[in-house]
Amino acid sequence: MEPAKNIVKIAIQMMGAYPQLIELNQSKPLSAVLKDVCDAWNISNAEQYALQYVDGLQTYITELNRMEIKNGSILKLTTAPDKEAGSLCQGVQSQNVDVRSESLKKLAALSSDVTFAQEFISRDGLHLLSRTVEEEEERGEVMCHTLRAISELMEHGFVSWETFSTTFIQKVVTFVNMNLMLLEITQLALIILESVVQSNTKLADMVRVEVPLDRLLTLLQLPAQETQIKVMALLVALLQKVGGRERVEMLDYLWKKNMRQFIHKNIIHSWPQLGDEMRHYLYVLQCLSLGLLESRMRMAMDPNDTEQRQQLQNLRLMAFPNEADEGGHMTSERRRSICAQEFRKLGFTNNGSPWQDLCLTPPGLLALDNMVYFSTRWPSAYSRFVLENSSREDKHVCPFARSSIHVTLILCEILQVGETASETGQNFLTLFYAQDHFFQELFCVCIQVLNKTWKEMRATQEDFDKVMHVVKEQISRTLVHAPTSLDFFRTKISSLNYSEILRRRQEERLSQDDALSPPVMELRQQLQPELLNLIRQHRLHYLCEGTKFRKISSRRRQDKLWFCRLSPNHKVLHYGDLEDNINNPPIEMLPQKISVADIKYVLTGKDCPHMKEKNSGKQNRDLMDQAFSICYDVDSCLNFIAPSSTDFCLWLDGLNSLLGREMPSERTRTDLDLLLNTELKLRLLDLENIPIPDQPPAIPPRPKNYDYCYQFTSTEA
């Protein structure tokens, strides 16, 4: 008798016939199953038919994916993919406009299925479609269906974009450069060009030449959010593919055309909610822009460079203009002595050869650029900083140059200048798009904050590293609040003075010290099971709410979404592709499911089946950090890439809770510490300022006489 786990109860539909309710034997060949289904409906030639899902992407059932069929699934009997591909190849070439349009429409719907895509591509279908694009003059629905079919077929990665002709790519370029009646054609053309750019550097250069930046900026200003996303995708792809010099030119041109201001006003502050896709592109654009500073950051000063030496001299002359006026009446030896003295007042440690201070890389010449910018953009603040410290005792002087070098280094570390953008990163700074010359302006604020902190700490030269540590903490803590403007950043960091930093450190230290005493540790152990159960309930509730997951291929970041959620009774995981305009689909709209009882184990990182082919690049490492797989039945896995590290931790904890295992994520430890510390503070509130002994009080000895009960008599009543 066949084991119950190999039997799946499903329904099969066919147009014009009563549905069949069958018990699908998963150990039986699929061809035999099809023959039984066709025999029940008196259909011959069963080899010309196939089974297909009714809902969702309507994927064909094959021997490779048949184990994904679950109890209650609804399938339909349809034409086999090879027959359908052949039929559509003929339909695409039909002289009848209606037949061709209908064939292309059906082709666009079926192309997302990998089985059908293989059959259609093997019949030279892509050549037929590319020829249709090249020769078709009509720019309506026929062209729209053709471009969509090409885009879907190429997503499977069977064929390289290099196989397409230059004529085809130039025709697609015209759809971007022209004002078309159907905006959807422009969007599809943008998607195709992004894939072309991602696939080949030579093709990327061609697209960069053929598509003017002005045209992309014009499309970016259209009120359609979907178009803005596609334009940003193509812009980011072009910027990532070009060399350093071309990237500088492109970004300079985009910023001169007020792209930053438009993004800040019309996207960041106008969209009701920035989706994951747009947040990612804004993050990458920020990384690429800050990455332009890397060359200066890693370049040491050249003492033979006339321009760099003149910049150093200008710093000195702007700080001490009176001394410069008197320099004409001095001997050269006296002038060199005064220059060395003034460079010492500026805070250069090598006052005789100040350029040696700028040989440290990083920050290299980037520190000099920041000092020059501060002196010219805020000359009064610059002069006040230098002159104020010139009047102090030597040991209390805050060295401007040395401080500027270290503040620049701190900003480079915090803002990750030169770091490669993550494939899934989304954490951009609104402040970056709110301010021209973002890095330099941020430096100008931070260097003045450093001077203020130096005075508050009454620091001496020996305290330099300590002050730098405090300033780094001030900057980091302020950026955590996601400032939306430079004024907001300036106000927030000014309120976070040295006293406030000490207070916060003291609170954190006291909390840690209290938590380490033996009585408190014992209380923590008693509270831990209850709070872990609370965290477990939260994780399961989060799984019941469900999460959107994005499909990511090796070639480009895709905009396709699917959704997965846990049933309220915690027994079944429901999942399916996300339909348009539905952010949180109910369980009824998710056709596929996995029984929790069938889950064998959960894999993470490089152990996942969909991560084993990835190389060790930084972008792929980021994907591996958020990848996990649910393994069920026999060699069947449902693969995930979490939208963020938070979602990864919550899903990993929830799945392990369902399996009765410990929750292993770092988020669990963080949440548990937070809940324990909060609960301990509440319980120990009445014991504030009362020392808690490490050991319990000694138990007194037993009394020698137990006759201590009061004898009550009736006369006392």
XYZ file of C-alpha atoms in Angstrom:
717
model
C 0.000 0.000 0.000
C 1.305 3.425 -0.954
C 2.405 5.576 2.031
C -0.033 8.396 2.800
C 2.648 11.056 2.378
C 2.923 10.216 -1.352
C -0.802 10.740 -1.929
C -2.101 14.269 -2.618
C -5.792 15.042 -2.997
C -6.333 17.592 -5.772
C -8.923 18.829 -8.267
C -8.378 18.979 -12.033
C -10.423 21.221 -14.315
C -10.990 21.369 -18.055
C -13.057 23.772 -20.094
C -16.503 22.278 -20.789
C -16.129 19.261 -18.482
C -16.912 18.378 -14.893
C -13.848 18.660 -12.601
C -12.114 15.506 -11.456
C -11.256 14.953 -7.806
C -8.319 12.574 -7.742
C -5.714 11.232 -5.372
C -2.396 12.024 -7.030
C 0.222 9.349 -6.417
C 3.542 11.246 -6.357
C 5.533 8.059 -6.948
C 3.657 7.404 -10.202
C 5.190 8.829 -13.424
C 3.580 12.073 -14.510
C 2.892 10.695 -17.981
C 0.826 7.895 -16.443
C -1.105 10.388 -14.313
C -1.879 12.461 -17.424
C -3.073 9.378 -19.295
C -5.467 8.487 -16.459
C -6.858 12.035 -16.425
C -7.310 12.095 -20.217
C -8.935 8.639 -20.214
C -11.506 9.844 -17.683
C -12.543 12.551 -20.162
C -12.194 10.279 -23.228
C -9.266 12.295 -24.585
C -6.705 10.622 -26.803
C -3.098 11.704 -27.324
C -2.396 12.365 -23.659
C 1.218 13.259 -24.537
C -0.061 16.497 -26.070
C -1.427 17.722 -22.739
C 0.008 18.920 -19.454
C -1.192 19.983 -16.020
C -1.004 23.579 -14.945
C -1.882 25.544 -11.797
C -5.139 27.471 -12.080
C -4.115 30.358 -9.786
C -1.010 32.506 -9.471
C 1.609 32.189 -12.214
C -0.169 29.127 -13.682
C 3.085 27.164 -13.647
C 3.287 23.922 -15.631
C 3.600 20.744 -13.578
C 6.789 18.796 -14.330
C 8.673 15.952 -12.720
C 10.955 18.568 -11.137
C 8.268 20.610 -9.389
C 5.495 18.066 -8.868
C 6.461 17.606 -5.204
C 5.315 21.183 -4.573
C 1.697 20.159 -5.174
C -0.216 20.214 -1.896
C -3.546 18.888 -0.722
C -6.375 21.026 -2.030
C -4.492 22.334 -5.062
C -6.538 23.071 -8.180
C -4.962 22.188 -11.529
C -6.208 22.355 -15.086
C -5.586 20.215 -18.128
C -4.041 22.297 -20.867
C -1.917 22.021 -23.972
C 1.620 20.723 -23.342
C 4.286 23.453 -23.238
C 6.081 22.189 -26.363
C 2.825 22.176 -28.349
C 1.852 25.567 -26.955
C 5.270 27.025 -27.803
C 5.026 25.761 -31.375
C 1.512 27.125 -31.751
C 2.497 30.547 -30.439
C 5.551 30.697 -32.713
C 3.169 30.352 -35.639
C 0.731 32.838 -34.150
C 3.442 35.470 -33.695
C 4.219 35.238 -37.435
C 0.570 35.377 -38.504
C -0.476 38.049 -41.000
C -3.767 38.411 -39.150
C -3.334 41.299 -36.683
C -5.894 39.914 -34.234
C -4.302 36.449 -34.193
C -0.836 37.912 -33.744
C -1.997 40.242 -30.955
C -3.756 37.405 -29.118
C -0.718 35.135 -29.514
C 1.635 37.792 -28.143
C -0.690 38.474 -25.221
C -0.774 34.787 -24.300
C 2.962 34.531 -24.845
C 3.608 37.391 -22.417
C 1.518 35.604 -19.766
C 3.236 32.221 -20.228
C 6.829 33.429 -20.553
C 7.402 33.573 -16.809
C 7.122 29.758 -16.690
C 10.580 28.221 -17.026
C 9.338 25.060 -18.784
C 7.478 26.994 -21.453
C 10.355 29.488 -21.810
C 12.803 26.681 -22.620
C 10.500 25.288 -25.301
C 9.814 28.674 -26.882
C 13.463 29.784 -26.887
C 14.567 26.430 -28.374
C 12.299 27.185 -31.364
C 14.202 30.417 -32.042
C 11.327 32.329 -30.495
C 13.477 35.201 -29.266
C 14.639 35.856 -32.820
C 11.004 36.070 -33.929
C 10.204 38.538 -31.166
C 13.286 40.704 -31.773
C 12.426 40.827 -35.483
C 8.891 41.865 -34.556
C 10.287 44.756 -32.516
C 12.626 45.803 -35.318
C 9.988 45.684 -38.052
C 6.773 46.572 -36.241
C 5.692 50.168 -36.751
C 2.646 50.000 -34.493
C 3.365 51.155 -30.949
C 0.262 49.900 -29.215
C -0.683 46.680 -27.468
C 1.193 44.449 -29.932
C 4.489 46.148 -29.110
C 3.635 46.165 -25.412
C 3.012 42.378 -25.360
C 6.165 41.750 -27.417
C 8.432 43.712 -25.083
C 6.895 42.104 -22.023
C 7.406 38.620 -23.469
C 11.071 39.375 -24.267
C 11.642 40.754 -20.768
C 10.075 37.695 -19.107
C 11.897 35.195 -21.306
C 15.278 36.832 -20.696
C 14.753 36.766 -16.927
C 15.389 33.001 -16.959
C 18.991 33.586 -18.050
C 19.066 30.980 -20.816
C 20.302 33.461 -23.437
C 22.665 36.430 -23.283
C 21.618 39.906 -24.381
C 24.670 39.883 -26.639
C 22.757 37.650 -29.044
C 20.377 40.520 -29.854
C 21.241 42.779 -32.752
C 22.290 46.401 -32.476
C 19.175 47.294 -34.473
C 16.962 45.763 -31.792
C 18.650 47.663 -28.972
C 18.501 50.916 -30.928
C 14.785 50.360 -31.536
C 14.213 49.843 -27.810
C 16.201 53.025 -27.183
C 13.760 54.950 -29.394
C 10.905 53.850 -27.129
C 12.694 55.640 -24.270
C 13.649 58.717 -26.250
C 10.215 59.264 -27.828
C 6.981 60.474 -26.242
C 4.705 57.451 -26.737
C 0.984 57.067 -26.281
C 1.423 54.041 -24.036
C 3.594 54.779 -21.001
C 3.792 51.024 -20.380
C 5.970 50.614 -23.493
C 8.411 53.194 -22.126
C 8.525 51.349 -18.801
C 9.182 47.990 -20.485
C 11.894 49.577 -22.645
C 13.552 50.945 -19.498
C 13.455 47.459 -17.928
C 15.046 45.879 -21.015
C 17.768 48.532 -21.239
C 18.590 48.072 -17.555
C 19.064 44.326 -18.150
C 21.180 45.063 -21.231
C 23.388 47.442 -19.242
C 23.801 44.944 -16.403
C 24.798 42.136 -18.758
C 27.642 43.658 -20.777
C 29.979 46.655 -20.461
C 30.121 47.214 -24.227
C 26.333 47.279 -24.470
C 26.234 49.561 -21.437
C 28.470 52.061 -23.238
C 26.159 51.964 -26.240
C 23.059 52.611 -24.124
C 24.845 55.437 -22.287
C 25.610 57.127 -25.592
C 22.177 56.536 -27.154
C 20.011 57.549 -24.158
C 20.662 61.181 -23.134
C 20.686 61.956 -19.422
C 18.327 64.847 -20.115
C 15.745 62.377 -21.424
C 16.015 60.218 -18.297
C 15.628 63.313 -16.128
C 12.511 64.262 -18.105
C 11.029 60.782 -17.549
C 11.966 60.952 -13.874
C 9.795 64.043 -13.515
C 6.683 62.265 -14.802
C 4.126 61.786 -11.988
C 3.975 57.982 -12.528
C 5.793 56.291 -9.634
C 6.416 53.086 -11.611
C 8.174 55.074 -14.328
C 10.299 56.883 -11.749
C 11.405 53.525 -10.320
C 12.399 52.205 -13.765
C 14.304 55.414 -14.584
C 16.204 55.210 -11.281
C 16.996 51.544 -12.005
C 18.505 52.414 -15.397
C 20.424 55.411 -14.029
C 21.916 53.341 -11.218
C 22.823 50.517 -13.627
C 24.592 52.985 -15.945
C 26.485 54.588 -13.057
C 27.629 51.203 -11.779
C 28.912 50.082 -15.186
C 30.876 53.176 -16.277
C 34.447 53.945 -15.246
C 35.492 56.420 -12.583
C 35.940 59.444 -14.847
C 32.633 58.887 -16.679
C 30.841 58.406 -13.354
C 32.165 61.736 -12.095
C 30.958 63.466 -15.257
C 27.524 61.831 -15.113
C 26.931 62.635 -11.455
C 28.172 66.204 -11.851
C 25.751 66.686 -14.724
C 22.832 65.134 -12.801
C 23.458 67.302 -9.739
C 23.783 70.446 -11.905
C 20.394 69.593 -13.400
C 18.892 69.635 -9.860
C 18.244 65.902 -9.719
C 19.061 65.894 -6.004
C 16.509 68.607 -5.248
C 13.861 66.820 -7.317
C 14.437 63.506 -5.494
C 14.302 65.237 -2.119
C 11.109 67.175 -2.822
C 9.123 65.055 -5.284
C 10.072 61.525 -4.261
C 11.286 61.334 -0.655
C 8.782 63.874 0.685
C 5.950 63.379 -1.823
C 5.450 59.626 -2.077
C 3.043 58.268 0.570
C 5.525 55.461 1.161
C 8.867 54.670 -0.447
C 8.882 51.055 -1.555
C 11.826 48.710 -1.158
C 12.803 49.182 -4.799
C 13.089 52.972 -4.655
C 14.787 52.892 -1.237
C 17.400 50.543 -2.696
C 18.124 52.804 -5.665
C 18.403 55.878 -3.424
C 20.825 53.936 -1.214
C 22.963 52.854 -4.192
C 22.980 56.373 -5.649
C 24.186 57.694 -2.282
C 26.951 55.043 -2.122
C 28.114 55.831 -5.662
C 28.156 59.576 -4.972
C 30.114 59.227 -1.739
C 32.377 56.738 -3.512
C 33.692 59.590 -5.659
C 35.501 60.838 -2.551
C 37.536 57.633 -2.303
C 40.255 58.740 -4.732
C 40.990 61.854 -2.657
C 40.690 59.860 0.565
C 43.407 57.432 -0.556
C 45.725 60.021 -2.086
C 48.569 61.427 0.016
C 49.677 65.023 -0.443
C 52.421 65.621 -2.972
C 54.833 68.327 -1.702
C 55.807 69.082 -5.305
C 52.241 69.820 -6.357
C 51.915 73.595 -6.688
C 48.133 73.647 -6.294
C 48.167 71.576 -3.101
C 50.950 73.718 -1.580
C 48.983 76.850 -2.455
C 45.885 75.458 -0.704
C 47.959 74.976 2.450
C 49.274 78.521 2.217
C 45.742 79.878 1.716
C 44.655 78.167 4.936
C 47.412 79.983 6.780
C 46.794 83.342 5.102
C 43.047 83.277 5.804
C 43.692 82.513 9.471
C 46.435 85.120 9.940
C 45.920 87.881 7.338
C 47.680 90.637 9.339
C 50.912 88.685 9.594
C 50.821 88.091 5.846
C 50.654 91.850 5.162
C 53.844 92.427 7.161
C 55.721 89.635 5.419
C 57.144 91.917 2.703
C 59.472 93.681 5.203
C 61.007 90.460 6.588
C 63.977 88.398 5.675
C 63.325 84.998 4.148
C 64.593 83.268 7.289
C 62.271 85.341 9.500
C 59.383 84.642 7.103
C 59.990 80.874 7.271
C 60.063 81.072 11.057
C 56.721 82.916 11.164
C 55.164 80.477 8.657
C 56.229 77.535 10.792
C 54.794 79.252 13.890
C 51.483 79.936 12.124
C 51.199 76.368 10.871
C 51.773 75.258 14.463
C 48.915 77.532 15.563
C 46.773 75.944 12.836
C 47.341 72.589 14.517
C 49.796 70.881 12.192
C 52.094 68.587 14.112
C 54.854 68.944 11.488
C 54.738 72.742 11.389
C 57.982 72.923 9.414
C 56.576 70.540 6.766
C 52.770 70.598 7.251
C 52.236 68.487 4.155
C 53.535 65.468 6.091
C 50.360 65.527 8.222
C 48.365 64.881 5.046
C 50.382 61.831 4.011
C 48.190 59.582 6.183
C 45.716 57.685 3.972
C 42.892 57.624 4.623
C 41.825 60.472 4.833
C 44.646 61.903 2.680
C 43.763 64.927 0.564
C 40.094 64.670 1.532
C 41.002 66.290 4.855
C 42.674 69.169 3.019
C 39.585 69.584 0.825
C 37.392 69.786 3.932
C 39.644 72.358 5.606
C 39.693 74.518 2.478
C 35.916 74.245 2.118
C 35.373 75.239 5.768
C 37.718 78.215 5.475
C 36.028 79.549 2.315
C 32.402 78.590 3.054
C 32.425 79.703 6.681
C 35.396 82.137 6.956
C 34.163 83.743 10.196
C 33.737 80.400 11.950
C 37.139 79.295 10.632
C 38.918 82.425 11.903
C 37.119 82.229 15.241
C 38.143 78.557 15.673
C 41.839 79.279 14.978
C 42.138 82.566 16.875
C 40.237 81.285 19.883
C 42.653 78.388 20.247
C 45.659 80.593 19.537
C 44.886 82.532 22.716
C 44.763 79.443 24.953
C 47.594 77.825 26.826
C 49.536 75.411 24.653
C 48.332 72.319 26.474
C 44.632 73.352 26.117
C 44.817 74.248 22.424
C 42.422 72.324 20.151
C 44.561 71.703 17.025
C 42.460 72.586 13.980
C 44.440 70.658 11.367
C 44.951 67.511 13.428
C 41.285 67.587 14.480
C 40.125 68.085 10.884
C 42.117 65.077 9.720
C 40.591 62.836 12.371
C 37.026 64.170 11.937
C 37.309 63.486 8.202
C 38.466 59.951 8.975
C 35.525 59.466 11.379
C 33.017 60.634 8.739
C 34.558 58.297 6.164
C 34.124 55.363 8.549
C 30.550 56.218 9.571
C 29.378 56.971 6.013
C 31.337 53.996 4.587
C 33.044 56.036 1.884
C 34.455 53.704 -0.752
C 32.412 50.692 0.376
C 30.657 48.664 -2.338
C 26.893 49.072 -2.324
C 25.010 46.049 -1.002
C 22.656 44.227 -3.378
C 19.848 44.452 -0.817
C 20.777 47.680 1.025
C 18.064 50.286 1.633
C 19.451 52.532 4.378
C 19.969 55.881 2.684
C 20.266 59.239 4.469
C 17.558 61.781 3.716
C 20.128 64.376 4.764
C 22.270 63.401 1.767
C 19.518 64.487 -0.646
C 18.587 67.542 1.426
C 21.981 69.226 1.151
C 24.384 70.262 -1.595
C 28.021 69.351 -0.816
C 26.728 66.945 1.814
C 30.066 65.580 3.053
C 31.757 68.984 3.298
C 28.793 70.637 5.023
C 28.603 67.782 7.495
C 32.289 68.273 8.223
C 31.766 71.998 8.866
C 29.157 71.224 11.521
C 31.181 68.430 13.123
C 34.445 70.396 13.373
C 32.640 73.155 15.261
C 31.003 70.575 17.508
C 34.468 69.184 18.217
C 35.707 72.604 19.336
C 32.677 72.953 21.617
C 33.186 69.472 23.077
C 36.898 70.191 23.599
C 36.012 73.201 25.754
C 33.323 71.295 27.677
C 35.819 68.552 28.493
C 38.562 71.076 29.378
C 40.734 68.824 27.283
C 44.482 68.934 26.895
C 46.673 67.537 24.138
C 46.864 64.234 26.023
C 43.047 63.964 25.833
C 42.935 64.166 22.034
C 41.956 60.527 21.423
C 39.363 60.694 24.197
C 37.756 63.771 22.598
C 37.713 62.072 19.198
C 35.929 59.089 20.704
C 33.265 61.377 22.194
C 32.815 63.262 18.894
C 32.433 59.998 16.987
C 29.776 58.944 19.471
C 27.988 62.292 19.077
C 27.907 61.951 15.286
C 26.791 58.304 15.354
C 24.046 58.875 17.901
C 22.739 61.882 15.954
C 22.630 60.075 12.618
C 20.596 57.292 14.252
C 17.727 59.808 14.492
C 17.717 60.054 10.638
C 17.989 63.858 10.396
C 16.069 65.271 7.445
C 18.042 68.508 7.131
C 21.379 70.008 8.110
C 19.657 72.353 10.591
C 18.015 69.376 12.272
C 21.387 67.618 12.449
C 23.062 70.743 13.866
C 20.359 71.182 16.529
C 20.354 67.523 17.516
C 24.132 67.158 17.796
C 24.417 70.432 19.736
C 21.975 69.129 22.341
C 24.045 65.963 22.626
C 26.833 67.690 24.543
C 29.538 66.084 26.659
C 27.378 66.093 29.801
C 24.600 64.291 27.947
C 27.043 61.714 26.608
C 28.322 61.097 30.140
C 24.764 60.767 31.454
C 23.840 58.207 28.812
C 27.020 56.264 29.393
C 26.360 56.278 33.133
C 22.829 54.959 32.622
C 24.067 52.191 30.378
C 26.869 51.313 32.780
C 24.580 51.271 35.826
C 22.102 49.099 34.019
C 24.888 46.700 33.181
C 26.356 46.737 36.703
C 22.968 46.104 38.319
C 22.346 43.244 35.966
C 25.624 41.560 36.972
C 24.998 41.329 40.732
C 24.233 37.737 41.936
C 20.687 38.457 43.248
C 19.750 40.224 40.025
C 21.271 37.406 37.956
C 19.128 34.921 39.859
C 16.041 37.044 39.240
C 16.950 37.252 35.530
C 17.087 33.461 35.343
C 13.608 33.226 36.872
C 12.155 35.809 34.476
C 13.801 34.469 31.344
C 11.396 31.566 30.479
C 8.344 33.815 30.709
C 9.898 36.524 28.529
C 11.196 33.987 25.997
C 7.648 32.718 25.640
C 6.505 36.307 25.050
C 9.122 36.705 22.297
C 8.053 33.374 20.799
C 4.428 34.560 20.649
C 5.564 37.772 18.947
C 7.504 35.817 16.318
C 4.548 33.581 15.538
C 2.242 36.593 15.322
C 4.724 38.191 12.907
C 4.636 35.087 10.700
C 0.831 35.192 10.770
C 0.952 38.794 9.533
C 3.075 37.662 6.589
C 5.977 39.198 4.665
C 6.674 40.288 1.097
C 9.721 38.628 -0.442
C 11.488 39.788 -3.590
C 12.719 37.510 -6.334
C 16.380 38.254 -7.033
C 18.325 36.833 -9.944
C 22.055 36.990 -10.623
C 21.560 39.458 -13.440
C 19.401 42.231 -12.080
C 17.304 43.244 -9.147
C 13.794 42.122 -9.964
C 10.543 43.847 -9.116
C 8.544 40.642 -8.725
C 7.156 39.923 -5.286
C 5.696 36.930 -3.523
C 4.055 36.644 -0.129
C 4.206 34.078 2.654
C 2.255 33.906 5.906
C 1.416 31.445 8.670
C -2.147 30.318 9.278
C -3.778 31.511 12.541
C -3.699 27.960 13.939
C 0.077 27.793 13.286
C -0.272 24.600 11.238
C 0.186 25.695 7.617
C 2.426 28.143 5.719
C 0.578 29.747 2.797
C 2.468 31.429 -0.051
C 2.009 32.688 -3.582
C 2.893 35.445 -6.005
C 1.786 38.929 -5.044
C -0.812 40.421 -7.331
C -0.717 44.088 -8.303
C -2.022 46.627 -5.775
C -2.371 43.992 -3.024
C 0.079 44.567 -0.193
C -1.289 42.103 2.363
C -3.224 39.301 0.642
C -5.447 37.049 2.750
C -4.751 33.339 3.033
C -7.467 32.593 0.472
C -5.438 34.384 -2.231
C -2.282 32.340 -1.549
C -2.764 29.074 -3.472
C 0.319 27.181 -2.370
C 0.948 25.848 1.108
C 3.285 23.777 3.258
C 2.175 21.905 6.343
C 4.292 22.740 9.380
C 4.272 19.045 10.251
C 6.078 18.325 6.939
C 8.961 20.720 7.642
C 12.144 18.750 8.313
C 14.658 21.513 8.963
C 15.608 25.107 8.157
C 18.815 26.012 6.299
C 20.537 29.399 6.326
C 23.280 31.198 4.414
C 25.511 29.262 2.038
C 23.857 25.961 3.004
C 20.683 27.028 1.172
C 20.147 25.413 -2.265
C 19.727 28.801 -3.976
C 22.999 30.110 -2.506
C 25.340 27.240 -3.381
C 26.141 28.665 -6.817
C 26.925 32.158 -5.511
C 30.520 33.335 -5.363
C 32.136 35.074 -2.398
C 31.664 38.673 -3.592
C 30.469 41.265 -1.112
C 27.048 41.601 -2.729
C 26.525 37.840 -2.641
C 27.726 37.713 0.966
C 24.993 40.210 1.826
C 22.448 37.969 0.096
C 23.720 34.910 1.964
C 23.336 36.722 5.276
C 19.596 37.061 4.579
C 18.938 33.743 2.819
C 17.099 30.788 4.357
C 15.274 27.705 3.096
C 12.445 25.555 4.457
C 13.094 21.895 3.625
C 10.115 19.550 3.565
C 9.084 16.212 2.072
C 11.832 14.624 -0.077
C 14.409 17.026 -1.556
C 11.860 19.866 -1.624
C 12.785 23.343 -0.405
C 11.063 26.710 -0.338
C 13.783 29.332 -0.738
C 13.711 32.826 0.746
C 15.815 35.982 0.647
C 14.620 38.230 3.468
C 14.023 41.925 2.664
C 16.208 42.921 5.619
C 18.255 41.451 8.445
C 15.339 42.145 10.819
C 12.923 40.092 8.700
C 15.543 37.337 8.463
C 15.864 37.137 12.255
C 12.101 37.204 12.869
C 11.397 34.475 10.305
C 14.256 32.312 11.518
C 13.014 32.593 15.105
C 9.401 31.931 14.107
C 10.242 28.835 12.082
C 12.392 27.399 14.863
C 9.583 28.085 17.332
C 7.191 26.136 15.114
C 9.656 23.240 15.122
C 9.982 23.370 18.928
C 13.592 24.540 18.831
C 15.469 27.430 20.392
C 15.365 30.804 18.667
C 18.964 31.327 17.481
C 18.974 34.849 16.059
C 20.842 37.849 17.383
C 17.522 39.715 17.461
C 16.198 37.285 20.077
C 19.134 38.000 22.366
C 18.676 41.737 21.886
C 14.927 41.602 22.570
C 15.433 39.349 25.568
C 18.021 41.712 27.070
C 15.709 44.669 26.504
C 12.724 42.946 28.114
C 14.799 41.618 31.003
C 16.357 45.012 31.715
C 12.960 46.729 31.579
C 11.314 44.149 33.818
C 14.207 44.290 36.275
C 14.017 48.082 36.480
C 10.300 47.900 37.230
C 10.745 45.256 39.916
C 13.713 47.029 41.513
C 12.138 50.479 41.370
C 11.398 50.510 45.111
C 15.016 49.547 45.856
C 16.544 52.571 44.131
C 19.634 53.859 45.967
C 19.431 50.884 48.327
C 22.476 48.598 48.048
C 21.633 45.004 47.226
C 23.961 42.576 49.032
C 25.695 39.938 46.970
C 24.771 37.262 49.488
C 21.386 36.734 51.220
C 21.292 37.545 54.981
C 22.272 34.737 57.325
C 19.453 32.605 58.712
C 19.250 33.117 62.516
C 19.759 30.063 64.781
C 16.735 28.142 65.980
C 15.276 29.333 69.310
C 16.079 27.254 72.369
C 12.516 27.511 73.672
C 9.498 27.227 71.345
C 7.024 28.143 74.140
C 6.407 31.657 72.915
C 2.669 31.432 72.113
C 0.440 33.756 74.072
C -2.095 31.938 76.218
C -5.460 33.609 75.821
C -7.895 33.287 78.766
C -11.612 33.924 78.946
C -11.157 36.542 81.688
C -9.399 38.803 79.179
C -12.375 38.833 76.854
